[in-house]
Coordinates of C-alpha atoms and ligand atoms in Angstrom, one line a residue:
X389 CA 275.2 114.1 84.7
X390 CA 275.8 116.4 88.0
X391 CA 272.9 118.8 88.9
X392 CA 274.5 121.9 87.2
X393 CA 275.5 120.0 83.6
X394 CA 271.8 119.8 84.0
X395 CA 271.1 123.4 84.8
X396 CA 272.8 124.1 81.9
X397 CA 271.7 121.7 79.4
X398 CA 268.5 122.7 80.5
X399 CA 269.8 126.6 79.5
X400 CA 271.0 125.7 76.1
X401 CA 268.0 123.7 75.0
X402 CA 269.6 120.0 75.5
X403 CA 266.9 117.2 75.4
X404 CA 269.4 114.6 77.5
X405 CA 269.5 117.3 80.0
X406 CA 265.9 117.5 79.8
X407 CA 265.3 114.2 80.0
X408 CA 268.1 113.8 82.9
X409 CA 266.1 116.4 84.7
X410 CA 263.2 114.7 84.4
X411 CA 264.4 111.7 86.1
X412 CA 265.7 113.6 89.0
X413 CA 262.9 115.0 89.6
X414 CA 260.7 111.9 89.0
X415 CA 262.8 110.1 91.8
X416 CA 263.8 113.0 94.2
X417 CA 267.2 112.1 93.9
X418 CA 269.5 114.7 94.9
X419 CA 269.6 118.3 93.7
X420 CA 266.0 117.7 92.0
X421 CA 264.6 120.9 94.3
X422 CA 267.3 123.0 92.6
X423 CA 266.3 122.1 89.2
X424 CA 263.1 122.8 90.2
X425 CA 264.3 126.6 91.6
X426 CA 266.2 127.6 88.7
X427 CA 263.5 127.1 86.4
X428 CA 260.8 128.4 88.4
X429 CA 261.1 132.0 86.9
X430 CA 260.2 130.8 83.4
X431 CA 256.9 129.5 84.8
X432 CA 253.6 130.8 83.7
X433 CA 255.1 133.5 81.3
X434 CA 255.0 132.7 77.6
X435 CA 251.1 131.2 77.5
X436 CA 252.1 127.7 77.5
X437 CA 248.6 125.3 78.3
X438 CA 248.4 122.1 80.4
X439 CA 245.7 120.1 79.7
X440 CA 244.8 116.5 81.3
X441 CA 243.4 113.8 78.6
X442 CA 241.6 111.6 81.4
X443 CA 239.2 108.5 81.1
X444 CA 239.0 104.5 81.5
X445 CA 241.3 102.5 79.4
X446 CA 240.6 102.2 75.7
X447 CA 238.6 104.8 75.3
X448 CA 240.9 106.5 72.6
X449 CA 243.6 109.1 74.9
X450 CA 246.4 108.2 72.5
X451 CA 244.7 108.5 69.8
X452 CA 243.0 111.8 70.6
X453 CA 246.4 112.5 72.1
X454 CA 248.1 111.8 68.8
X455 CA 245.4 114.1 66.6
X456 CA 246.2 117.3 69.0
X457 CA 249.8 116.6 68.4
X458 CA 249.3 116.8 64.9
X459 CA 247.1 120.0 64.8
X460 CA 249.5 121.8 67.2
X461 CA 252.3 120.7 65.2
X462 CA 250.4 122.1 62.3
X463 CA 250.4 125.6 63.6
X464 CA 254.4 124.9 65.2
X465 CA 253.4 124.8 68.5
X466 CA 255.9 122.5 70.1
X467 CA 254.3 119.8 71.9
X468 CA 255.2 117.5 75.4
X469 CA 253.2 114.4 76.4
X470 CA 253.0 113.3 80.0
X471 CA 251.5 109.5 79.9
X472 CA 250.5 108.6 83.4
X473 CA 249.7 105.2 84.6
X474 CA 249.2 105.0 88.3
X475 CA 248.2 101.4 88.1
X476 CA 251.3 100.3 86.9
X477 CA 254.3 99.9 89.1
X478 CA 256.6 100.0 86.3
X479 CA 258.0 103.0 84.2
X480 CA 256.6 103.0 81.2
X481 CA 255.5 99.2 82.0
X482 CA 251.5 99.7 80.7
X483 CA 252.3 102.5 78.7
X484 CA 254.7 101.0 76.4
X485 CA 252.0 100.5 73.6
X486 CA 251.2 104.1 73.6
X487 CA 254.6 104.7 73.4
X488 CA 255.4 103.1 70.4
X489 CA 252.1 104.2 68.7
X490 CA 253.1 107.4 69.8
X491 CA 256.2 107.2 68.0
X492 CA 254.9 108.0 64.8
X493 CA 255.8 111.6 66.1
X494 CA 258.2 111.4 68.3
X495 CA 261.3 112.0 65.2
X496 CA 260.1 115.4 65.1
X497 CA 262.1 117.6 67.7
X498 CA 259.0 119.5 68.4
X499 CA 257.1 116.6 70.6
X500 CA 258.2 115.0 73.5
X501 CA 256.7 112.0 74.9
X502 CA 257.5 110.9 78.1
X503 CA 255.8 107.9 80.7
X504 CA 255.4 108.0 84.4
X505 CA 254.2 105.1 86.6
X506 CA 254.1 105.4 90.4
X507 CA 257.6 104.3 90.9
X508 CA 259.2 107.2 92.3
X509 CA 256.1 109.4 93.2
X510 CA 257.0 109.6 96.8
X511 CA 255.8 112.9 96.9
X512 CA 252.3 112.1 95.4
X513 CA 251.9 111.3 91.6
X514 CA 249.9 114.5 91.1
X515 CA 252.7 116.5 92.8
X516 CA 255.7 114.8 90.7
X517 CA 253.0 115.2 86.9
X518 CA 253.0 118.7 88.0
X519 CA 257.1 119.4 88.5
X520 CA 257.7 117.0 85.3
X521 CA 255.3 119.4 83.4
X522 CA 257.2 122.5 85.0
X523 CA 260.5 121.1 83.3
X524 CA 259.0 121.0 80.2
X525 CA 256.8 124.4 80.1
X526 CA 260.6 125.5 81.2
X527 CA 261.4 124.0 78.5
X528 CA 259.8 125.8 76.2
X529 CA 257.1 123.5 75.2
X530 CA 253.9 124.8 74.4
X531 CA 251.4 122.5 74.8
X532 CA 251.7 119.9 77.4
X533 CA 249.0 116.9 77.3
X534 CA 248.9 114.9 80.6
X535 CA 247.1 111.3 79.8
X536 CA 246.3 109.4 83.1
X537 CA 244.6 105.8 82.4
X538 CA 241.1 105.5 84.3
X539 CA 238.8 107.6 86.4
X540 CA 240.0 107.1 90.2
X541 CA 240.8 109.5 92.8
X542 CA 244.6 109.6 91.6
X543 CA 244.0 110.0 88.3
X544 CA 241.6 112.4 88.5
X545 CA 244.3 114.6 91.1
X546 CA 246.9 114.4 88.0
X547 CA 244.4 115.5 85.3
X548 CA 242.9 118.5 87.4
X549 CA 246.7 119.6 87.8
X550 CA 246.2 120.7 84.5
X551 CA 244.2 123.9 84.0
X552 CA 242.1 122.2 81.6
X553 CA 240.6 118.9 82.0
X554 CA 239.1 116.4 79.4
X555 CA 237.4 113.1 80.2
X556 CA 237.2 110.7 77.2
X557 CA 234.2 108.7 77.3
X558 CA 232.7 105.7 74.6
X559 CA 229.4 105.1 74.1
X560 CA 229.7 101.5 75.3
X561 CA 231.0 102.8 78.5
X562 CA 228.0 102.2 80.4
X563 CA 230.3 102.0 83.5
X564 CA 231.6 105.5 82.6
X565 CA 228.1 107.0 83.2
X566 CA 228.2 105.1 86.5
X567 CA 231.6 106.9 87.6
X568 CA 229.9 110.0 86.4
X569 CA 227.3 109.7 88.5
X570 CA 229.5 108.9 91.4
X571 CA 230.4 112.3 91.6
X572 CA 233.0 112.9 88.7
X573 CA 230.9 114.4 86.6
X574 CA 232.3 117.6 87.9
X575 CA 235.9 117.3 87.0
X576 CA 236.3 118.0 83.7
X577 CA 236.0 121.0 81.4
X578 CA 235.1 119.2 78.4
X579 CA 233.3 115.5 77.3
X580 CA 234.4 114.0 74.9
X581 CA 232.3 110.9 73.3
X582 CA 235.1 109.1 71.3
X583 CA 234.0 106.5 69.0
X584 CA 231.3 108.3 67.6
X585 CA 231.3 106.0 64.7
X586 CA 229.7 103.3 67.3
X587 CA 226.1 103.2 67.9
X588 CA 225.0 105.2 71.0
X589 CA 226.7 108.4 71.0
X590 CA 224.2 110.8 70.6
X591 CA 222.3 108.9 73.3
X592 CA 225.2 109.3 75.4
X593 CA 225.5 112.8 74.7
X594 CA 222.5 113.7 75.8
X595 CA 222.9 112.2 78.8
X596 CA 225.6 113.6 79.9
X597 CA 224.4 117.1 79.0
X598 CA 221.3 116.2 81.0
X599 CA 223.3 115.3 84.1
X600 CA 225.4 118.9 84.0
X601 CA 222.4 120.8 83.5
X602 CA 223.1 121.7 79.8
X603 CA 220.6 123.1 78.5
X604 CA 220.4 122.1 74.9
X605 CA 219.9 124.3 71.8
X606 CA 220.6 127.1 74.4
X607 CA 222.4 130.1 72.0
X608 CA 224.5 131.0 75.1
X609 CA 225.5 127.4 76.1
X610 CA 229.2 126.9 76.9
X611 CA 229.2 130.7 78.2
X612 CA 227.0 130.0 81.7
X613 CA 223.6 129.0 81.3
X614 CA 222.9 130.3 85.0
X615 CA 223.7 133.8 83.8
X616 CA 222.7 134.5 80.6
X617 CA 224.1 136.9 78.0
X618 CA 224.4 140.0 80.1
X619 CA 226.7 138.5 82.5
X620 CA 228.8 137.5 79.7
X621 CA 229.0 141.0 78.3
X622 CA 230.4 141.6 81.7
X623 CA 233.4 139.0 81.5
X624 CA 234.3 140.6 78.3
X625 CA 234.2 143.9 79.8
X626 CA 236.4 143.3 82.6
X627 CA 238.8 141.2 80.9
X628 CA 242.3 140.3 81.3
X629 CA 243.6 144.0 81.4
X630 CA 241.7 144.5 84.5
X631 CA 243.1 141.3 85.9
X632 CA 243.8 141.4 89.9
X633 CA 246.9 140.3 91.2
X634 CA 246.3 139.9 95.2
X635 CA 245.1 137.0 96.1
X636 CA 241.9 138.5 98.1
X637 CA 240.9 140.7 94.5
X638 CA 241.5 137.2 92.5
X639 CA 239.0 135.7 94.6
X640 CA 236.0 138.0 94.4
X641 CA 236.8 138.5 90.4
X642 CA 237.0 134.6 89.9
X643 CA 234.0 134.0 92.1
X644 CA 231.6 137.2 90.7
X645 CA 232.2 135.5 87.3
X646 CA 229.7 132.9 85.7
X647 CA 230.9 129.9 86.0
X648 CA 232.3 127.4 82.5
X649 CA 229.6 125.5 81.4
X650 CA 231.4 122.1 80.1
X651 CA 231.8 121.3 76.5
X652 CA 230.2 117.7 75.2
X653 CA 231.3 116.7 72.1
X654 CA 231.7 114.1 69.7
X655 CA 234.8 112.7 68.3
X656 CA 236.3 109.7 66.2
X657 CA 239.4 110.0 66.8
X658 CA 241.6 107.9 64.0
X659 CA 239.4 109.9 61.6
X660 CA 240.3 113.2 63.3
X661 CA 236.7 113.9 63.5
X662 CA 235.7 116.2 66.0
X663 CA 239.3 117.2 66.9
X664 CA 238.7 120.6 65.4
X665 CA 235.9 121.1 68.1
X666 CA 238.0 120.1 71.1
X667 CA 240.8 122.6 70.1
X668 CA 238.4 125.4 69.9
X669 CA 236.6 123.8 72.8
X670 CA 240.1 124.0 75.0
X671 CA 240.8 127.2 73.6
X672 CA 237.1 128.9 74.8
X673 CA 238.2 126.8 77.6
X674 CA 241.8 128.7 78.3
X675 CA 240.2 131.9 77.3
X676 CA 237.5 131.6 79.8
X677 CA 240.4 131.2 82.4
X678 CA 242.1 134.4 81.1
X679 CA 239.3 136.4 81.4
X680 CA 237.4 135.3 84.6
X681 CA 241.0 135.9 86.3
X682 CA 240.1 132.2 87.2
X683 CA 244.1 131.4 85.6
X684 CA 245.5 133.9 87.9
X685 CA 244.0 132.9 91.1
X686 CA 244.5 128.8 90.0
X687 CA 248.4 129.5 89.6
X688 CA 248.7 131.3 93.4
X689 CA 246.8 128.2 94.9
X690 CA 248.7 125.4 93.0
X691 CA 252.2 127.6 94.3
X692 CA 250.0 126.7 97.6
X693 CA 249.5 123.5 97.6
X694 CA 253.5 123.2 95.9
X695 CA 254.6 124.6 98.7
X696 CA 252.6 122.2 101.8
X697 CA 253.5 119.3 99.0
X698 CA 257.2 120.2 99.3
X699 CA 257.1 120.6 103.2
X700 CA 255.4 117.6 103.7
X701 CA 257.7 115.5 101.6
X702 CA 260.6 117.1 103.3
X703 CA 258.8 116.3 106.5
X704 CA 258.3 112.7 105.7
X705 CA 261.6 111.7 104.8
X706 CA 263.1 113.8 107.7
X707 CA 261.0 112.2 110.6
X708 CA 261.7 108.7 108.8
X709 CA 265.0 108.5 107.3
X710 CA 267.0 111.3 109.5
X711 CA 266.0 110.4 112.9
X712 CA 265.8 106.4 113.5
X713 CA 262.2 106.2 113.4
X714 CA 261.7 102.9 111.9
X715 CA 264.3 101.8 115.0
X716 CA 261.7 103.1 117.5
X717 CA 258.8 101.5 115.4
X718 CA 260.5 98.2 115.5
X719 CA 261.5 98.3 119.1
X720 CA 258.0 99.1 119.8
X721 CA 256.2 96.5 117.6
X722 CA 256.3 93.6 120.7
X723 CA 254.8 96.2 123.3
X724 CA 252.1 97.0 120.3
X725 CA 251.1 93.8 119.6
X726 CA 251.0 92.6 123.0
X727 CA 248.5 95.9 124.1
X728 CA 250.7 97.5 126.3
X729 CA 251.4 100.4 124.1
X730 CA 249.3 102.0 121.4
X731 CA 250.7 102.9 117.9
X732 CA 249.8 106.7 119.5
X733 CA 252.2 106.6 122.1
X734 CA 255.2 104.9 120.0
X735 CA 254.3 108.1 117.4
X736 CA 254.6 110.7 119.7
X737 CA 257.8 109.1 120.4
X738 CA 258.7 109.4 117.2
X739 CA 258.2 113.0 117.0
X740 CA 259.6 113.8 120.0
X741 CA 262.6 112.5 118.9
X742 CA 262.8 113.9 115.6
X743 CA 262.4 117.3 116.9
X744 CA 264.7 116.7 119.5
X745 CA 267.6 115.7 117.0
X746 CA 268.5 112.8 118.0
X747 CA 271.0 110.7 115.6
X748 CA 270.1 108.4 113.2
Ligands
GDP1192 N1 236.0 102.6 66.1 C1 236.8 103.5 66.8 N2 237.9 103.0 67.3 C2 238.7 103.9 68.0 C3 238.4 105.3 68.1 N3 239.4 105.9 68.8 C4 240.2 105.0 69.1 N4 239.9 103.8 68.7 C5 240.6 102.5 68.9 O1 240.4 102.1 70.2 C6 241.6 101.5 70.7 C7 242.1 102.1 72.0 O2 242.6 103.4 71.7 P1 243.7 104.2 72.5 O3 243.9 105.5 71.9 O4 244.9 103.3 72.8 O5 242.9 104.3 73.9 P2 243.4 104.7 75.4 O6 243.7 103.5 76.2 O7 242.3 105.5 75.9 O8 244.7 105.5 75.2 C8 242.6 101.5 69.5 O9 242.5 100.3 68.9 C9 242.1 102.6 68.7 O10 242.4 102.5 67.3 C10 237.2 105.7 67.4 O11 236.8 106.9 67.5 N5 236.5 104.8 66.8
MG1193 MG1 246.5 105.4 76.1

């Protein structure tokens, strides 16, 4: 399908297109960047919410993933899943279990389930989550649900490039505390405990709340613990009406604001237990974003960091497919292993050359 069949399918609601478009962009194949443009206008308009399902394998995604389908099918919000393994080099290699399990909903034209693997992600996994995602808020879906499989550095980068984060946790997961205490702890917006039904949860819980400074049977828990109720008034006060648009205003009203206290909470998910808590949870959690003008200044910094992403891409596959730098690199390999020139020298002669011009 050439880029403007795509365009246009993409126009008239067409899933092939959508899922053409998709692939484009998952593989940067030609005429992926004007996809990208043509739908950037419908971006960020009609309230559509991102949120990343994160956590180490087995730990119930899918099936919490598969509950939140249901209840935002329920209320006819259409619904897109992202299911993102980074580990596996294959498309949809890992994931194909999910996928079928997943398939339960997939007859209804209102969900969309789609896999990623690192094939293709030139650009950064995290970079090519967030453009897939773009298509499909384009789209016109509602609610899109990025899984990622396991806590890592990668992982983690896919699931914050949603605006609302979840890390699913089991009380087994001993191992999970350890990578929480490693410093990811801070990632998410909301804990879940998944297989509540197994001993150890409420022990868990605890713990967790105890290492991000919940403060339990607090009334005004979940609203900033550091600030109290007064500050909160404040946040209503202000609201969304008063929300800044330059970038300097978004700053100071994001940063005046108390910050989210995370959400722990239990859930078992083939039961559906819990699920109605992590739907209000996320939406405290989106409404929190609204409010602090945090949404606001989040969108101009991941426009940002889109931008740099593009360049550098652009950058990358200029300097080493346009301009014979892997020629260089190979002429130079002999003089680099034998120590008569560094790897610094043969790169500046890289780039010298590449800005120079010079033919393939
Ligand atoms: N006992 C129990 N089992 C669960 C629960 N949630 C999920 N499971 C099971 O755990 C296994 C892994 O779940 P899955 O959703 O695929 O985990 P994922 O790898 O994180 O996506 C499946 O066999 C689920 O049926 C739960 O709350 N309690
Ligand atoms: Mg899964």
């Amino acid at each position: 399908m050439p880029p403007d069949a795509i365009l246009q399918g993409l126009d008239t609601g067409d899933v092939s297109a959508l899922a053409r478009a998709i692939s484009l962009v998952e593989n940067q194949r030609g005429g992926f960047e004007r996809v990208l443009t043509h739908i950037h206008e419908r971006l960020g308009r009609g309230g559509a919410r991102r949120i990343g399902i994160t956590g180490p394998p087995g730990a119930g995604k899918s099936t919490l993933t598969e509950q939140l389908i249901r209840s935002f099918r329920g209320v006819g919000l259409k619904v897109a899943v992202v299911a993102v393994d980074p580990t596996s080099p294959f498309s949809g290699g890992a994931l194909l279990g999910d996928r079928i399990r997943m398939e339960t909903a997939s007859t209804d034209p209102g969900v969309f389930i789609r896999s990623m693997a690192t094939r293709g992600s030139i650009g950064g996994l995290a970079t090519t989550t967030e453009e897939v995602c773009d298509i499909l808020e384009a789209f016109g879906f509602e609610r899109i649900l990025i899984e990622t499989v396991g806590v890592g550095q990668t992982e983690l980068d896919v699931a914050r490039s949603a605006e609302t984060t979840v890390l699913v946790l089991v009380p087994e997961s001993g191992d999970g505390i350890q990578t929480l205490k490693a410093g990811v702890m801070e990632v998410a917006d909301v804990y879940v405990i998944n297989k509540a039904d197994r001993p150890g949860a409420e022990k868990m819980q605890r713990e967790i709340e105890i290492m991000l400074g919940i403060r339990r049977g607090n009334a005004y828990r979940h609203v900033g613990a550091h600030h109290g109720p007064d500050r909160r008034m404040a946040v209503g006060r202000s609201g969304p009406k008063g929300l800044p648009d330059g970038r300097g205003q978004a700053v100071e009203a994001a940063s005046t604001q108390p910050a989210w206290e995370p959400v722990v909470l239990q859930t078992i998910a083939p039961k559906g237990e819990g699920v109605p808590a992590l739907i209000d949870a996320l939406d405290r959690h989106r409404a929190y974003l609204e409010a602090s003008g945090r949404l606001a200044l989040r969108r101009r910094e991941r426009l940002a960091e889109r931008t740099r992403a593009a360049v550098n891409r652009a950058v990358q596959q200029w300097v080493w497919e346009g301009s014979g730098a892997e020629a260089i690199l190979t002429q130079a390999l002999d003089d680099m292993t034998a120590g008569t020139r560094s790897p610094y020298e043969v790169a500046a002669e890289i780039l010298e050359q590449a800005k120079s011009g010079a033919p393939r």
